[in-house]
Amino acid sequence: MFLFWSLYQSYQQLAGVDKGVKILSSVNIIAVVVLLAFVLIFGPTVFLIGSFTEGLGTYISNFFNLTFSTHAYNDTIQPWFHDWTILYWAWWISWAPYVGLFIAKISRGRTIREFITAVLLIPTLFNFIWMSVFGNTAIWLDINVADGALSLLSINPDALMFEFFDFLPFSQITNYLTISIIIIFFVTSADSGLYVMNSIATKNARISPKWQTVSWGILLAVLALLLLNAGGLNALQSMTLITALPFAVIMLLFIVSLVKALSIDSSYYEKDFSVSTVPWSGTIWKERLKQIISFKDDKTVTNFINTKVKAAFEELEQEFAKNNIEAKINTFEDQQRIEIEIKHDMVNNFKYGVKNERKIVSDYLLTEENLPDIKETDTYYPKSYFGDDREGYDVQLFTKNELISDVLKHYDRFLEIISEEKNEMFISSNANHRLK
């Protein structure tokens, strides 16, 4: 069956009738809800509602115990724990790459809140309802109607399913409906798997080669047949466990990557205009444009620091001296940075410096035609820094007078801070030893 549906799904993609799979998915959801409602209505309805409430409350109150318990001290439960709990953990982990990438693809543009609600909360709640309705109906029928006949079939779940429906009305219709739902699940699962593998193989290309789509469909079918012929369901379960173990480690790395991605996402959307644009006027806008679309190399930035920045600091040093304030320009042998410093005994020194900073340019910028021309992935820019370790910024677009103005702006801030009594504990001169 899996071979047939994998090949059929490949043909569907090639024939351009992918919309048919979407329709099948919608039909399948409706069919599942109808089947669920049928069992709820014609089964022990009052008992099911009460058992759902009690089961949900029991799960919530025992959540941590159920999550972390491995039944290490109970040998009688461990076989069930290994054959069911661990197996399904591994099963879900092995499906995570396909399901995760597929859901991420179709969820583009959604917020994280919407994503979690649609992918985690709603399916979990539906799973609670589904297990409560079918599981508790089977338990009730086994105790009150079947005299234990359903329990005897627990080792044969395929036969158990049809035997279960025999105790409800319209059993022939529900049997055909159940088989149809399972078949459609095969189709939609094959579609998701092919979609994700094509996406990976073509690096998210919009259109996959036809031969590739057929190849993935054949490969999926052949692997399934080999595993079933080699050892049946046990071989498939073993393969699932083998696949899931290494990917569980990768999932932990995904968590770290997700945190980093969210941090980058937050910085992207919260990023404001460059500080250097605050004092701009339209006087030299043509020169500004040339500066914006040009990328500097190491030598150019070093020259900027040792000419324009140094000239601004020297002019400031002279003006501070006229106002009886001793300022000192600190230069360094590598000529990669320069700073102006005003030393103090009782409070922290004031310091404003500019250093040569390297950054890596995105590959998109290298290949995009309608963006500034750049040949190397590394570029350099002059970055300000301060004595109190605050984050600096790019000053390459400042004129000499704007640099002077920027230093005075920070010096004014410095004087405001040290003049307030409440800041005494933060302005101790002990920090001067650290800054040297």
PDB file of C-alpha atoms in Angstrom, residues 14 46 147 178 185 192 241 272 294 310 366 385 393 402 410:
ATOM      1  CA  LEU A  14       4.333  15.772 -11.533  1.00  0.00           C
ATOM      2  CA  VAL A  46     -21.993  10.868  29.995  1.00  0.00           C
ATOM      3  CA  ASP A 147     -17.243  -9.305  28.702  1.00  0.00           C
ATOM      4  CA  THR A 178     -11.846   4.294   9.131  1.00  0.00           C
ATOM      5  CA  PHE A 185      -3.232   9.717   6.038  1.00  0.00           C
ATOM      6  CA  SER A 192       4.700  15.986   3.335  1.00  0.00           C
ATOM      7  CA  LEU A 241      14.843   4.062  17.381  1.00  0.00           C
ATOM      8  CA  ASP A 272      16.934  51.958  15.034  1.00  0.00           C
ATOM      9  CA  SER A 294      31.084  52.244  -0.275  1.00  0.00           C
ATOM     10  CA  LYS A 310      43.031  62.382  15.356  1.00  0.00           C
ATOM     11  CA  LEU A 366      27.814  39.819  -2.599  1.00  0.00           C
ATOM     12  CA  TYR A 385      34.041  52.989  22.466  1.00  0.00           C
ATOM     13  CA  TYR A 393      28.695  52.564  17.059  1.00  0.00           C
ATOM     14  CA  GLU A 402      30.415  66.100  14.064  1.00  0.00           C
ATOM     15  CA  HIS A 410      29.157  62.084  25.824  1.00  0.00           C
TER      16      HIS A 410
END
